[in-house]
XYZ file of N, CA, C and O in Angstrom:
252
model
N 28.557 8.987 15.817
C 28.077 9.405 14.500
C 26.905 8.571 14.068
O 25.927 9.117 13.559
N 26.999 7.256 14.248
C 25.878 6.392 13.895
C 24.653 6.652 14.746
O 23.516 6.633 14.256
N 24.890 6.970 16.055
C 23.770 7.237 16.940
C 23.010 8.481 16.487
O 21.737 8.539 16.525
N 23.691 9.499 16.010
C 23.027 10.731 15.582
C 22.175 10.447 14.328
O 21.066 11.021 14.193
N 22.639 9.625 13.440
C 21.813 9.283 12.252
C 20.549 8.499 12.650
O 19.436 8.787 12.116
N 20.699 7.561 13.590
C 19.528 6.782 14.058
C 18.527 7.730 14.744
O 17.347 7.662 14.493
N 19.048 8.617 15.579
C 18.212 9.568 16.300
C 17.474 10.489 15.302
O 16.279 10.688 15.453
N 18.149 10.936 14.322
C 17.523 11.788 13.316
C 16.473 11.063 12.503
O 15.372 11.571 12.262
N 16.734 9.783 12.170
C 15.746 8.936 11.465
C 14.487 8.725 12.311
O 13.393 8.851 11.801
N 14.700 8.391 13.588
C 13.559 8.187 14.479
C 12.750 9.466 14.625
O 11.498 9.472 14.565
N 13.426 10.597 14.780
C 12.758 11.886 14.887
C 11.989 12.200 13.619
O 10.835 12.701 13.696
N 12.574 11.931 12.455
C 11.849 12.194 11.197
C 10.587 11.318 11.072
O 9.564 11.760 10.631
N 10.690 10.057 11.555
C 9.536 9.189 11.543
C 8.405 9.672 12.417
O 7.263 9.646 12.069
N 8.781 10.136 13.599
C 7.802 10.659 14.539
C 7.125 11.905 13.945
O 5.889 12.014 14.028
N 7.868 12.783 13.379
C 7.273 13.995 12.768
C 6.359 13.606 11.592
O 5.268 14.153 11.503
N 6.805 12.645 10.814
C 5.967 12.231 9.667
C 4.644 11.611 10.156
O 3.574 11.892 9.601
N 4.692 10.793 11.217
C 3.494 10.166 11.701
C 2.538 11.170 12.394
O 1.341 11.032 12.215
N 3.060 12.170 13.051
C 2.195 13.145 13.655
C 1.512 14.021 12.598
O 0.379 14.404 12.755
N 2.199 14.311 11.482
C 1.533 15.097 10.442
C 0.485 14.258 9.732
O -0.552 14.791 9.303
N 0.690 12.972 9.604
C -0.309 12.089 8.993
C -1.532 11.964 9.845
O -2.676 11.995 9.390
N -1.344 11.898 11.158
C -2.455 11.753 12.086
C -3.283 13.057 12.128
O -4.472 13.014 12.449
N -2.670 14.192 11.852
C -3.393 15.479 11.879
C -4.057 15.772 10.525
O -4.619 16.845 10.382
N -4.007 14.840 9.584
C -4.638 15.069 8.296
C -6.147 15.151 8.428
O -6.721 14.543 9.328
N -6.830 15.842 7.564
C -8.334 15.890 7.672
C -8.935 14.579 7.362
O -8.345 13.656 6.848
N -10.208 14.491 7.745
C -10.967 13.257 7.558
C -11.094 12.917 6.087
O -11.119 13.799 5.251
N -11.177 11.620 5.763
C -11.415 11.267 4.390
C -12.806 11.698 3.915
O -13.711 11.977 4.738
N -13.036 11.731 2.658
C -14.315 12.234 2.116
C -15.463 11.281 2.367
O -16.598 11.736 2.524
N -15.189 9.977 2.441
C -16.305 9.064 2.669
C -16.641 9.072 4.142
O -15.807 8.940 5.014
N -17.886 9.228 4.413
C -18.319 9.333 5.784
C -19.429 8.278 6.023
O -20.610 8.606 6.013
N -18.981 7.047 6.203
C -19.919 5.938 6.337
C -20.802 6.110 7.561
O -21.997 5.916 7.510
N -20.225 6.479 8.692
C -20.979 6.590 9.926
C -22.034 7.695 9.859
O -23.133 7.582 10.428
N -21.712 8.766 9.133
C -22.686 9.836 9.038
C -23.896 9.384 8.177
O -25.069 9.710 8.463
N -23.635 8.631 7.115
C -24.722 8.071 6.287
C -25.564 7.108 7.060
O -26.764 7.086 7.001
N -24.890 6.269 7.880
C -25.593 5.263 8.718
C -26.450 5.980 9.724
O -27.618 5.560 9.992
N -25.916 7.040 10.326
C -26.678 7.824 11.306
C -27.907 8.472 10.657
O -29.011 8.504 11.223
N -27.729 8.927 9.408
C -28.903 9.566 8.733
C -29.981 8.534 8.417
O -31.137 8.822 8.577
N -29.583 7.315 8.025
C -30.572 6.276 7.780
C -31.300 5.971 9.070
O -32.558 5.826 9.063
N -30.598 5.799 10.177
C -31.228 5.562 11.448
C -32.177 6.676 11.878
O -33.269 6.443 12.397
N -31.763 7.904 11.640
C -32.615 9.048 11.961
C -33.904 9.027 11.108
O -35.001 9.277 11.618
N -33.775 8.686 9.836
C -34.953 8.630 8.967
C -35.890 7.535 9.380
O -37.132 7.721 9.372
N -35.387 6.399 9.834
C -36.255 5.292 10.278
C -36.957 5.703 11.535
O -38.132 5.474 11.714
N -36.196 6.324 12.495
C -36.827 6.806 13.745
C -37.962 7.790 13.500
O -39.053 7.678 14.013
N -37.672 8.757 12.603
C -38.679 9.777 12.315
C -39.905 9.156 11.606
O -41.047 9.551 11.874
N -39.645 8.184 10.752
C -40.798 7.490 10.102
C -41.639 6.768 11.071
O -42.889 6.767 10.975
N -41.029 6.095 12.063
C -41.824 5.417 13.077
C -42.588 6.352 13.939
O -43.752 6.054 14.305
N -42.024 7.485 14.244
C -42.725 8.483 15.087
C -43.907 9.034 14.324
O -45.023 9.173 14.894
N -43.758 9.289 13.028
C -44.857 9.818 12.210
C -45.956 8.766 11.997
O -47.145 9.074 11.887
N -45.551 7.488 11.880
C -46.528 6.435 11.603
C -47.224 5.949 12.860
O -48.228 5.209 12.763
N -46.765 6.320 14.057
C -47.347 5.845 15.308
C -48.837 6.119 15.396
O -49.600 5.175 15.679
N -49.337 7.301 15.240
C -50.795 7.551 15.368
C -51.588 6.764 14.358
O -52.691 6.294 14.647
N -51.135 6.606 13.164
C -51.842 5.831 12.134
C -51.935 4.400 12.517
O -52.981 3.736 12.365
N -50.909 3.846 13.082
C -50.944 2.450 13.541
C -51.910 2.285 14.720
O -52.637 1.273 14.779
N -51.971 3.235 15.600
C -52.934 3.187 16.695
C -54.372 3.223 16.198
O -55.226 2.482 16.700
N -54.670 4.038 15.179
C -56.014 4.089 14.614
C -56.383 2.800 13.986
O -57.519 2.325 14.172
N -55.443 2.170 13.273
C -55.739 0.887 12.651
C -55.991 -0.165 13.735
O -56.894 -1.007 13.589
N -55.215 -0.158 14.797
C -55.396 -1.090 15.877
C -56.774 -0.896 16.565
O -57.443 -1.876 16.908
N -57.183 0.348 16.761
C -58.481 0.620 17.352
C -59.617 0.160 16.418
O -60.607 -0.387 16.864
N -59.478 0.397 15.129
C -60.502 -0.004 14.195
C -60.634 -1.525 14.164
O -61.711 -2.076 14.046
N -59.509 -2.185 14.241
C -59.508 -3.644 14.259
C -60.222 -4.183 15.528
O -60.976 -5.140 15.470
N -59.974 -3.517 16.647
C -60.613 -3.927 17.906
C -62.102 -3.691 17.875
O -62.890 -4.477 18.380
N -62.519 -2.586 17.246
C -63.931 -2.291 17.137
C -64.623 -3.295 16.182
O -65.752 -3.739 16.432
N -63.929 -3.693 15.157
C -64.466 -4.661 14.163
C -64.716 -6.014 14.758
O -65.585 -6.752 14.302
N -63.976 -6.403 15.776
C -64.190 -7.700 16.387
C -65.364 -7.603 17.291
O -66.166 -8.116 17.705
C-alpha cells in the first residue's frame, strides 16, 4: 500500500516536471536583443568601411 502511494507521487512529480519543461518561452528575450545589437554593429561597420578607406587615402595623400 505504501509503495503504491510512493509510486503515484513520483509519477505525479514526473508528469508535473514534463509539463513545466514544455511551457512556452518567457517573454524576455535577452539573447535576441543581444543578437540584434551585434547585427546593428556589424552592419554599421560594413557601411562605414568605404568612408574610412577614403579618409585613410586622403590622409596618405596629405602627407
